[in-house]
Amino acid sequence: MNGCGGVSRAPIGTIETRSLPAVPSSTLAMERLHSAVNDLKRHPPPFSSGIIRLQIPIRERIEAIDWLHSQHHLLPRCFFSGRRRSGGSDLPADITNGNGHSLAGDTLVSVAGVGSAVFFRHLHPFSYDDWRSIKRFLSSKCPLIRAYGAIRFDARAKISSEWKEFGSFYFMVPQVEFDEFKRSSMLAATVAWDNALSWTWQEAIDSLQETMLQVSSIVRKLRKEVSRTFILSNNHIPCKNHWDLAVKRALDIINRGSSPLSKVVLARSSRVATATNIDPIAWLACLQVEGENAYQFCLQPPNAPAFIGNTVSAIYLLCNEELPLVSDAFIGLSVIVSISPS
């Protein structure tokens, strides 16, 4: 369901988080989650629209990136991780759930998700109406229901082929989500529906169950080592000579006395062909080891390549009703945003 597909701005019928008792393992959590979703299907809510998150704490810390790597390329998928410091992570989170059960004292470290309960994508530049479309599905009473995604730097520029499926912006609320905390973990399933967007309760719950059947409850530890491969070709666009000229022109403009510019961000595309396929999640895990004082992210819509990165620039978590503020120093053509409820 594309949440930007309609014109309705009316509040959705219900936004809920339901927390189940904690379990000792991810395997048992998946079993309990299947049972809870089946029970929810037997007792559908009396609303024409809504979003419900079912979550199960796990009394064991499991790395979210290990869980995501165990999901066998289920798409769409996303991953966000805060800076890993001695005290935990600086990825902001209010982790009191919607049932009044508190996880206070624990710290959210990383989030991984597969499938989309609702996504938000369009080719036009991100607007206030798009922001309102996302906020319809969020509530301060359910702080862990969030939309993860990215916005293009320049939505007016032509979209190159590798970015086509991202559109001008792409956000997703995962259907199945794994949250890694400092001392524990959490597995969650989210179902969203809206008759006004031609996505009924029955379609939404069936889609969630189909995704869950593909999710592995067995999490294998990922070896965070760079795999060796042969580089078949390496092509830079622009080439070094044109890049040097672009840098010189930018510096000349900045050094003019009347120039309003103080910084120019230049981009270059490097296309590297390798003898073997590179697993983006395994590569991201290696970046985690090398960049402990950085944020890591992965975003991959259906039928699209993976967009991964390792950056010291802040990933903003938005907690207000205003238009989002986003980092102006980020990798590639996009800025990464996680929209949380006000």
mmCIF file of C-alpha atoms in Angstrom:
data_model
loop_
_atom_site.group_PDB
_atom_site.id
_atom_site.type_symbol
_atom_site.label_atom_id
_atom_site.label_comp_id
_atom_site.label_asym_id
_atom_site.label_seq_id
_atom_site.Cartn_x
_atom_site.Cartn_y
_atom_site.Cartn_z
ATOM 1 C CA MET A 1 0.000 0.000 0.000
ATOM 2 C CA ASN A 2 1.391 3.360 -1.054
ATOM 3 C CA GLY A 3 0.358 5.841 1.637
ATOM 4 C CA CYS A 4 0.846 8.706 -0.843
ATOM 5 C CA GLY A 5 -1.662 7.185 -3.248
ATOM 6 C CA GLY A 6 -4.810 8.947 -2.004
ATOM 7 C CA VAL A 7 -6.097 12.418 -1.238
ATOM 8 C CA SER A 8 -7.600 11.727 2.189
ATOM 9 C CA ARG A 9 -5.954 13.519 5.101
ATOM 10 C CA ALA A 10 -8.446 12.316 7.704
ATOM 11 C CA PRO A 11 -6.945 10.479 10.696
ATOM 12 C CA ILE A 12 -6.861 6.709 10.308
ATOM 13 C CA GLY A 13 -9.205 4.628 12.446
ATOM 14 C CA THR A 14 -6.735 3.171 14.942
ATOM 15 C CA ILE A 15 -3.017 3.206 15.767
ATOM 16 C CA GLU A 16 -2.074 0.520 18.282
ATOM 17 C CA THR A 17 0.902 -1.260 19.794
ATOM 18 C CA ARG A 18 0.211 -4.566 21.524
ATOM 19 C CA SER A 19 3.006 -6.119 23.540
ATOM 20 C CA LEU A 20 3.189 -9.819 24.350
ATOM 21 C CA PRO A 21 5.140 -11.380 27.236
ATOM 22 C CA ALA A 22 8.901 -11.692 26.815
ATOM 23 C CA VAL A 23 10.418 -14.953 25.575
ATOM 24 C CA PRO A 24 13.955 -16.371 25.797
ATOM 25 C CA SER A 25 14.714 -16.877 22.079
ATOM 26 C CA SER A 26 14.013 -15.577 18.566
ATOM 27 C CA THR A 27 12.564 -18.971 17.554
ATOM 28 C CA LEU A 28 9.957 -18.857 20.316
ATOM 29 C CA ALA A 29 9.260 -15.191 19.526
ATOM 30 C CA MET A 30 8.443 -16.090 15.920
ATOM 31 C CA GLU A 31 6.112 -18.882 17.040
ATOM 32 C CA ARG A 32 4.271 -16.554 19.422
ATOM 33 C CA LEU A 33 4.087 -13.847 16.756
ATOM 34 C CA HIS A 34 2.500 -16.259 14.251
ATOM 35 C CA SER A 35 -0.080 -17.210 16.883
ATOM 36 C CA ALA A 36 -0.802 -13.557 17.725
ATOM 37 C CA VAL A 37 -1.287 -12.628 14.052
ATOM 38 C CA ASN A 38 -3.627 -15.599 13.555
ATOM 39 C CA ASP A 39 -5.642 -14.478 16.574
ATOM 40 C CA LEU A 40 -5.746 -10.915 15.239
ATOM 41 C CA LYS A 41 -7.017 -12.225 11.901
ATOM 42 C CA ARG A 42 -9.839 -14.079 13.659
ATOM 43 C CA HIS A 43 -10.841 -10.884 15.495
ATOM 44 C CA PRO A 44 -10.460 -8.044 12.959
ATOM 45 C CA PRO A 45 -10.703 -4.464 14.239
ATOM 46 C CA PRO A 46 -13.916 -2.542 13.411
ATOM 47 C CA PHE A 47 -12.193 0.201 11.415
ATOM 48 C CA SER A 48 -11.858 0.973 7.720
ATOM 49 C CA SER A 49 -8.232 2.054 8.266
ATOM 50 C CA GLY A 50 -5.530 1.576 10.837
ATOM 51 C CA ILE A 51 -2.110 0.305 11.800
ATOM 52 C CA ILE A 52 -1.401 -2.274 14.520
ATOM 53 C CA ARG A 53 2.008 -3.402 15.775
ATOM 54 C CA LEU A 54 2.425 -6.676 17.679
ATOM 55 C CA GLN A 55 5.738 -6.896 19.529
ATOM 56 C CA ILE A 56 7.487 -9.544 21.593
ATOM 57 C CA PRO A 57 10.551 -8.757 23.732
ATOM 58 C CA ILE A 58 13.349 -11.347 23.633
ATOM 59 C CA ARG A 59 15.477 -11.827 26.747
ATOM 60 C CA GLU A 60 18.629 -12.087 24.685
ATOM 61 C CA ARG A 61 20.594 -9.539 22.708
ATOM 62 C CA ILE A 62 20.748 -10.540 19.047
ATOM 63 C CA GLU A 63 22.327 -8.248 16.484
ATOM 64 C CA ALA A 64 19.761 -6.819 14.084
ATOM 65 C CA ILE A 65 22.166 -7.084 11.155
ATOM 66 C CA ASP A 66 22.565 -10.835 11.822
ATOM 67 C CA TRP A 67 18.775 -11.207 11.775
ATOM 68 C CA LEU A 68 18.488 -9.250 8.511
ATOM 69 C CA HIS A 69 21.226 -11.293 6.831
ATOM 70 C CA SER A 70 19.324 -14.475 7.787
ATOM 71 C CA GLN A 71 16.232 -13.367 5.837
ATOM 72 C CA HIS A 72 17.503 -14.490 2.410
ATOM 73 C CA HIS A 73 17.112 -11.235 0.486
ATOM 74 C CA LEU A 74 13.477 -10.548 1.414
ATOM 75 C CA LEU A 75 12.472 -7.209 -0.109
ATOM 76 C CA PRO A 76 11.855 -4.460 0.633
ATOM 77 C CA ARG A 77 14.285 -4.241 3.526
ATOM 78 C CA CYS A 78 15.889 -1.592 5.700
ATOM 79 C CA PHE A 79 18.507 -1.247 8.421
ATOM 80 C CA PHE A 80 19.443 1.670 10.658
ATOM 81 C CA SER A 81 22.088 1.712 13.378
ATOM 82 C CA GLY A 82 23.303 4.424 15.713
ATOM 83 C CA ARG A 83 26.866 5.125 16.752
ATOM 84 C CA ARG A 84 28.183 2.280 18.880
ATOM 85 C CA ARG A 85 29.731 3.788 21.958
ATOM 86 C CA SER A 86 30.703 2.350 25.328
ATOM 87 C CA GLY A 87 27.350 3.440 26.783
ATOM 88 C CA GLY A 88 25.317 1.851 24.014
ATOM 89 C CA SER A 89 24.010 3.808 21.030
ATOM 90 C CA ASP A 90 22.874 7.355 20.314
ATOM 91 C CA LEU A 91 19.975 6.203 18.127
ATOM 92 C CA PRO A 92 17.115 8.043 19.906
ATOM 93 C CA ALA A 93 14.165 6.003 21.087
ATOM 94 C CA ASP A 94 11.332 6.215 23.541
ATOM 95 C CA ILE A 95 10.792 2.536 24.149
ATOM 96 C CA THR A 96 7.708 2.604 26.327
ATOM 97 C CA ASN A 97 5.198 0.569 24.360
ATOM 98 C CA GLY A 98 1.522 1.228 23.778
ATOM 99 C CA ASN A 99 0.320 -1.176 26.504
ATOM 100 C CA GLY A 100 1.988 0.700 29.316
ATOM 101 C CA HIS A 101 4.724 -1.949 29.609
ATOM 102 C CA SER A 102 8.051 -0.181 29.899
ATOM 103 C CA LEU A 103 11.414 -1.180 28.501
ATOM 104 C CA ALA A 104 12.983 1.811 30.205
ATOM 105 C CA GLY A 105 16.640 1.440 31.037
ATOM 106 C CA ASP A 106 17.439 -0.367 27.804
ATOM 107 C CA THR A 107 18.855 1.416 24.763
ATOM 108 C CA LEU A 108 17.873 0.948 21.145
ATOM 109 C CA VAL A 109 20.981 0.077 19.107
ATOM 110 C CA SER A 110 19.816 -1.016 15.645
ATOM 111 C CA VAL A 111 16.624 -1.644 13.685
ATOM 112 C CA ALA A 112 16.134 -4.052 10.773
ATOM 113 C CA GLY A 113 12.959 -4.683 8.797
ATOM 114 C CA VAL A 114 11.553 -6.615 5.832
ATOM 115 C CA GLY A 115 8.334 -6.183 3.888
ATOM 116 C CA SER A 116 6.299 -2.984 4.016
ATOM 117 C CA ALA A 117 3.076 -2.624 5.986
ATOM 118 C CA VAL A 118 2.792 0.738 4.242
ATOM 119 C CA PHE A 119 5.290 2.544 2.040
ATOM 120 C CA PHE A 120 5.480 6.109 0.747
ATOM 121 C CA ARG A 121 6.945 6.825 -2.675
ATOM 122 C CA HIS A 122 6.474 9.352 -5.445
ATOM 123 C CA LEU A 123 8.366 10.876 -8.354
ATOM 124 C CA HIS A 124 7.500 14.454 -7.423
ATOM 125 C CA PRO A 125 9.618 16.314 -4.820
ATOM 126 C CA PHE A 126 8.837 15.528 -1.189
ATOM 127 C CA SER A 127 6.120 17.937 -0.027
ATOM 128 C CA TYR A 128 4.145 18.859 3.049
ATOM 129 C CA ASP A 129 1.246 16.722 1.773
ATOM 130 C CA ASP A 130 3.597 13.716 1.618
ATOM 131 C CA TRP A 131 4.759 14.488 5.149
ATOM 132 C CA ARG A 132 1.126 14.520 6.309
ATOM 133 C CA SER A 133 0.490 11.216 4.521
ATOM 134 C CA ILE A 134 3.264 9.614 6.576
ATOM 135 C CA LYS A 135 2.203 11.218 9.849
ATOM 136 C CA ARG A 136 -1.328 9.754 9.451
ATOM 137 C CA PHE A 137 0.120 6.342 10.344
ATOM 138 C CA LEU A 138 2.207 7.498 13.342
ATOM 139 C CA SER A 139 1.327 8.329 16.925
ATOM 140 C CA SER A 140 3.227 9.354 20.053
ATOM 141 C CA LYS A 141 1.375 6.535 21.839
ATOM 142 C CA CYS A 142 3.212 4.019 19.623
ATOM 143 C CA PRO A 143 6.790 5.330 19.458
ATOM 144 C CA LEU A 144 8.267 2.260 17.767
ATOM 145 C CA ILE A 145 5.976 2.510 14.743
ATOM 146 C CA ARG A 146 8.284 4.482 12.460
ATOM 147 C CA ALA A 147 8.814 5.164 8.786
ATOM 148 C CA TYR A 148 12.388 4.573 7.593
ATOM 149 C CA GLY A 149 13.607 5.911 4.277
ATOM 150 C CA ALA A 150 15.424 8.441 2.165
ATOM 151 C CA ILE A 151 14.862 11.689 0.251
ATOM 152 C CA ARG A 152 16.794 12.786 -2.822
ATOM 153 C CA PHE A 153 19.071 15.809 -2.551
ATOM 154 C CA ASP A 154 17.787 17.292 -5.809
ATOM 155 C CA ALA A 155 14.404 15.915 -6.838
ATOM 156 C CA ARG A 156 14.414 18.117 -9.968
ATOM 157 C CA ALA A 157 17.416 16.359 -11.496
ATOM 158 C CA LYS A 158 16.976 13.398 -13.828
ATOM 159 C CA ILE A 159 16.775 10.080 -11.976
ATOM 160 C CA SER A 160 19.470 7.658 -13.100
ATOM 161 C CA SER A 161 18.505 4.031 -13.654
ATOM 162 C CA GLU A 162 19.862 2.681 -10.357
ATOM 163 C CA TRP A 163 17.724 5.153 -8.359
ATOM 164 C CA LYS A 164 14.500 4.749 -10.363
ATOM 165 C CA GLU A 165 12.679 2.517 -7.857
ATOM 166 C CA PHE A 166 13.495 4.918 -4.998
ATOM 167 C CA GLY A 167 11.599 7.748 -6.705
ATOM 168 C CA SER A 168 12.121 11.224 -5.250
ATOM 169 C CA PHE A 169 11.629 9.701 -1.822
ATOM 170 C CA TYR A 170 10.972 6.266 -0.378
ATOM 171 C CA PHE A 171 9.835 5.423 3.155
ATOM 172 C CA MET A 172 8.603 2.156 4.616
ATOM 173 C CA VAL A 173 7.031 0.917 7.836
ATOM 174 C CA PRO A 174 8.337 -2.688 7.989
ATOM 175 C CA GLN A 175 5.911 -5.602 8.135
ATOM 176 C CA VAL A 176 8.362 -7.631 10.222
ATOM 177 C CA GLU A 177 10.894 -5.739 12.309
ATOM 178 C CA PHE A 178 13.774 -6.765 14.550
ATOM 179 C CA ASP A 179 14.950 -4.274 17.179
ATOM 180 C CA GLU A 180 18.322 -4.711 18.858
ATOM 181 C CA PHE A 181 18.674 -3.173 22.308
ATOM 182 C CA LYS A 182 21.712 -2.928 24.533
ATOM 183 C CA ARG A 183 20.640 -5.886 26.703
ATOM 184 C CA SER A 184 17.780 -7.513 24.792
ATOM 185 C CA SER A 185 15.947 -7.713 21.459
ATOM 186 C CA MET A 186 12.416 -7.426 20.106
ATOM 187 C CA LEU A 187 10.536 -9.015 17.215
ATOM 188 C CA ALA A 188 7.508 -7.170 15.828
ATOM 189 C CA ALA A 189 4.879 -7.518 13.105
ATOM 190 C CA THR A 190 2.902 -4.567 11.758
ATOM 191 C CA VAL A 191 -0.269 -4.570 9.676
ATOM 192 C CA ALA A 192 -1.649 -1.418 8.027
ATOM 193 C CA TRP A 193 -4.764 -0.969 5.926
ATOM 194 C CA ASP A 194 -6.882 1.825 4.480
ATOM 195 C CA ASN A 195 -9.979 1.252 2.357
ATOM 196 C CA ALA A 196 -9.564 4.753 0.936
ATOM 197 C CA LEU A 197 -6.221 3.621 -0.511
ATOM 198 C CA SER A 198 -7.793 0.429 -1.937
ATOM 199 C CA TRP A 199 -5.980 -1.774 0.581
ATOM 200 C CA THR A 200 -8.423 -3.641 2.811
ATOM 201 C CA TRP A 201 -7.873 -5.326 6.163
ATOM 202 C CA GLN A 202 -8.076 -8.754 4.540
ATOM 203 C CA GLU A 203 -5.455 -7.889 1.923
ATOM 204 C CA ALA A 204 -3.179 -6.376 4.565
ATOM 205 C CA ILE A 205 -3.321 -9.291 7.012
ATOM 206 C CA ASP A 206 -2.887 -11.845 4.193
ATOM 207 C CA SER A 207 0.171 -9.939 2.934
ATOM 208 C CA LEU A 208 1.666 -9.863 6.433
ATOM 209 C CA GLN A 209 1.189 -13.612 6.868
ATOM 210 C CA GLU A 210 2.767 -14.273 3.468
ATOM 211 C CA THR A 211 5.832 -12.263 4.480
ATOM 212 C CA MET A 212 6.052 -13.962 7.863
ATOM 213 C CA LEU A 213 6.094 -17.398 6.210
ATOM 214 C CA GLN A 214 9.307 -16.334 4.466
ATOM 215 C CA VAL A 215 10.995 -15.006 7.615
ATOM 216 C CA SER A 216 13.580 -17.273 9.187
ATOM 217 C CA SER A 217 13.506 -17.628 12.963
ATOM 218 C CA ILE A 218 17.029 -19.075 12.930
ATOM 219 C CA VAL A 219 19.579 -16.279 13.224
ATOM 220 C CA ARG A 220 23.140 -17.120 12.270
ATOM 221 C CA LYS A 221 26.068 -15.009 13.367
ATOM 222 C CA LEU A 222 27.458 -13.069 10.423
ATOM 223 C CA ARG A 223 31.215 -13.175 9.875
ATOM 224 C CA LYS A 224 32.246 -9.535 9.672
ATOM 225 C CA GLU A 225 35.120 -10.112 7.302
ATOM 226 C CA VAL A 226 35.664 -8.644 3.862
ATOM 227 C CA SER A 227 35.387 -11.348 1.221
ATOM 228 C CA ARG A 228 38.051 -11.269 -1.473
ATOM 229 C CA THR A 229 37.035 -10.889 -5.091
ATOM 230 C CA PHE A 230 38.566 -9.837 -8.403
ATOM 231 C CA ILE A 231 37.749 -6.428 -9.893
ATOM 232 C CA LEU A 232 36.923 -6.844 -13.573
ATOM 233 C CA SER A 233 36.486 -3.155 -14.383
ATOM 234 C CA ASN A 234 36.394 0.231 -12.674
ATOM 235 C CA ASN A 235 34.779 3.274 -14.277
ATOM 236 C CA HIS A 236 34.491 6.777 -12.755
ATOM 237 C CA ILE A 237 31.962 9.336 -13.999
ATOM 238 C CA PRO A 238 33.241 12.022 -14.350
ATOM 239 C CA CYS A 239 36.819 10.930 -14.992
ATOM 240 C CA LYS A 240 39.673 12.318 -12.874
ATOM 241 C CA ASN A 241 40.471 15.198 -15.266
ATOM 242 C CA HIS A 242 36.858 16.412 -15.357
ATOM 243 C CA TRP A 243 36.612 15.924 -11.574
ATOM 244 C CA ASP A 244 39.701 18.087 -11.010
ATOM 245 C CA LEU A 245 38.205 20.791 -13.239
ATOM 246 C CA ALA A 246 34.917 20.697 -11.298
ATOM 247 C CA VAL A 247 36.793 21.061 -7.987
ATOM 248 C CA LYS A 248 38.779 24.024 -9.365
ATOM 249 C CA ARG A 249 35.613 25.751 -10.606
ATOM 250 C CA ALA A 250 33.921 25.251 -7.242
ATOM 251 C CA LEU A 251 36.910 26.691 -5.365
ATOM 252 C CA ASP A 252 37.081 29.675 -7.744
ATOM 253 C CA ILE A 253 33.411 30.449 -7.052
ATOM 254 C CA ILE A 254 33.856 30.112 -3.274
ATOM 255 C CA ASN A 255 36.967 32.336 -3.274
ATOM 256 C CA ARG A 256 35.216 35.207 -5.031
ATOM 257 C CA GLY A 257 34.624 38.069 -2.656
ATOM 258 C CA SER A 258 30.941 38.379 -3.531
ATOM 259 C CA SER A 259 30.156 34.655 -3.546
ATOM 260 C CA PRO A 260 27.426 33.515 -1.115
ATOM 261 C CA LEU A 261 28.825 29.957 -1.214
ATOM 262 C CA SER A 262 30.921 28.477 1.581
ATOM 263 C CA LYS A 263 30.674 24.825 0.627
ATOM 264 C CA VAL A 264 29.912 22.820 -2.503
ATOM 265 C CA VAL A 265 29.123 19.092 -2.417
ATOM 266 C CA LEU A 266 30.376 17.362 -5.560
ATOM 267 C CA ALA A 267 29.342 13.833 -6.505
ATOM 268 C CA ARG A 268 30.985 11.179 -8.629
ATOM 269 C CA SER A 269 29.712 7.801 -9.751
ATOM 270 C CA SER A 270 32.117 4.857 -9.548
ATOM 271 C CA ARG A 271 30.967 1.648 -11.220
ATOM 272 C CA VAL A 272 32.975 -1.395 -10.163
ATOM 273 C CA ALA A 273 32.333 -4.791 -11.767
ATOM 274 C CA THR A 274 33.489 -7.782 -9.693
ATOM 275 C CA ALA A 275 33.953 -11.457 -10.495
ATOM 276 C CA THR A 276 31.494 -12.471 -7.763
ATOM 277 C CA ASN A 277 28.367 -10.851 -6.353
ATOM 278 C CA ILE A 278 28.835 -8.706 -3.252
ATOM 279 C CA ASP A 279 26.318 -9.215 -0.446
ATOM 280 C CA PRO A 280 25.324 -5.671 0.649
ATOM 281 C CA ILE A 281 24.378 -6.760 4.192
ATOM 282 C CA ALA A 282 27.701 -8.582 4.677
ATOM 283 C CA TRP A 283 29.501 -5.502 3.368
ATOM 284 C CA LEU A 284 27.522 -3.292 5.749
ATOM 285 C CA ALA A 285 28.486 -5.557 8.655
ATOM 286 C CA CYS A 286 32.147 -4.981 7.776
ATOM 287 C CA LEU A 287 31.519 -1.227 7.802
ATOM 288 C CA GLN A 288 30.117 -1.589 11.324
ATOM 289 C CA VAL A 289 33.443 -2.986 12.492
ATOM 290 C CA GLU A 290 35.458 -0.249 10.786
ATOM 291 C CA GLY A 291 33.137 2.620 11.752
ATOM 292 C CA GLU A 292 32.058 2.172 15.360
ATOM 293 C CA ASN A 293 31.614 5.930 15.775
ATOM 294 C CA ALA A 294 29.330 6.170 12.740
ATOM 295 C CA TYR A 295 25.799 5.479 11.605
ATOM 296 C CA GLN A 296 25.113 2.560 9.274
ATOM 297 C CA PHE A 297 22.096 2.221 7.019
ATOM 298 C CA CYS A 298 20.627 0.069 4.284
ATOM 299 C CA LEU A 299 17.530 0.763 2.219
ATOM 300 C CA GLN A 300 16.337 -1.481 -0.617
ATOM 301 C CA PRO A 301 12.895 -1.179 -2.239
ATOM 302 C CA PRO A 302 11.534 -4.028 -4.403
ATOM 303 C CA ASN A 303 13.285 -4.425 -7.770
ATOM 304 C CA ALA A 304 16.027 -2.012 -6.714
ATOM 305 C CA PRO A 305 19.694 -2.221 -5.740
ATOM 306 C CA ALA A 306 20.656 -1.799 -2.098
ATOM 307 C CA PHE A 307 21.623 1.688 -0.889
ATOM 308 C CA ILE A 308 24.067 1.251 2.009
ATOM 309 C CA GLY A 309 26.301 3.651 3.867
ATOM 310 C CA ASN A 310 28.501 4.393 6.833
ATOM 311 C CA THR A 311 28.513 8.042 7.905
ATOM 312 C CA VAL A 312 29.365 10.278 10.841
ATOM 313 C CA SER A 313 26.597 12.673 9.786
ATOM 314 C CA ALA A 314 23.479 12.486 11.918
ATOM 315 C CA ILE A 315 20.504 10.394 10.901
ATOM 316 C CA TYR A 316 17.669 12.561 12.149
ATOM 317 C CA LEU A 317 14.773 11.033 14.047
ATOM 318 C CA LEU A 318 11.937 13.503 13.763
ATOM 319 C CA CYS A 319 9.724 14.085 16.741
ATOM 320 C CA ASN A 320 7.558 17.044 15.750
ATOM 321 C CA GLU A 321 4.794 18.074 13.382
ATOM 322 C CA GLU A 322 7.029 20.314 11.243
ATOM 323 C CA LEU A 323 8.637 19.472 7.936
ATOM 324 C CA PRO A 324 11.721 17.299 8.499
ATOM 325 C CA LEU A 325 15.188 18.689 8.936
ATOM 326 C CA VAL A 326 17.725 16.428 7.291
ATOM 327 C CA SER A 327 21.478 16.165 7.195
ATOM 328 C CA ASP A 328 23.121 18.236 4.461
ATOM 329 C CA ALA A 329 26.266 16.100 4.388
ATOM 330 C CA PHE A 330 25.439 12.602 3.281
ATOM 331 C CA ILE A 331 26.516 9.929 0.859
ATOM 332 C CA GLY A 332 25.304 9.709 -2.725
ATOM 333 C CA LEU A 333 22.134 11.392 -3.960
ATOM 334 C CA SER A 334 20.008 10.992 -0.864
ATOM 335 C CA VAL A 335 19.590 12.008 2.724
ATOM 336 C CA ILE A 336 18.425 9.374 5.194
ATOM 337 C CA VAL A 337 15.540 10.044 7.513
ATOM 338 C CA SER A 338 13.694 8.033 10.144
ATOM 339 C CA ILE A 339 10.328 9.627 10.881
ATOM 340 C CA SER A 340 9.059 8.927 14.362
ATOM 341 C CA PRO A 341 5.818 10.091 15.988
ATOM 342 C CA SER A 342 5.565 13.463 17.702
#
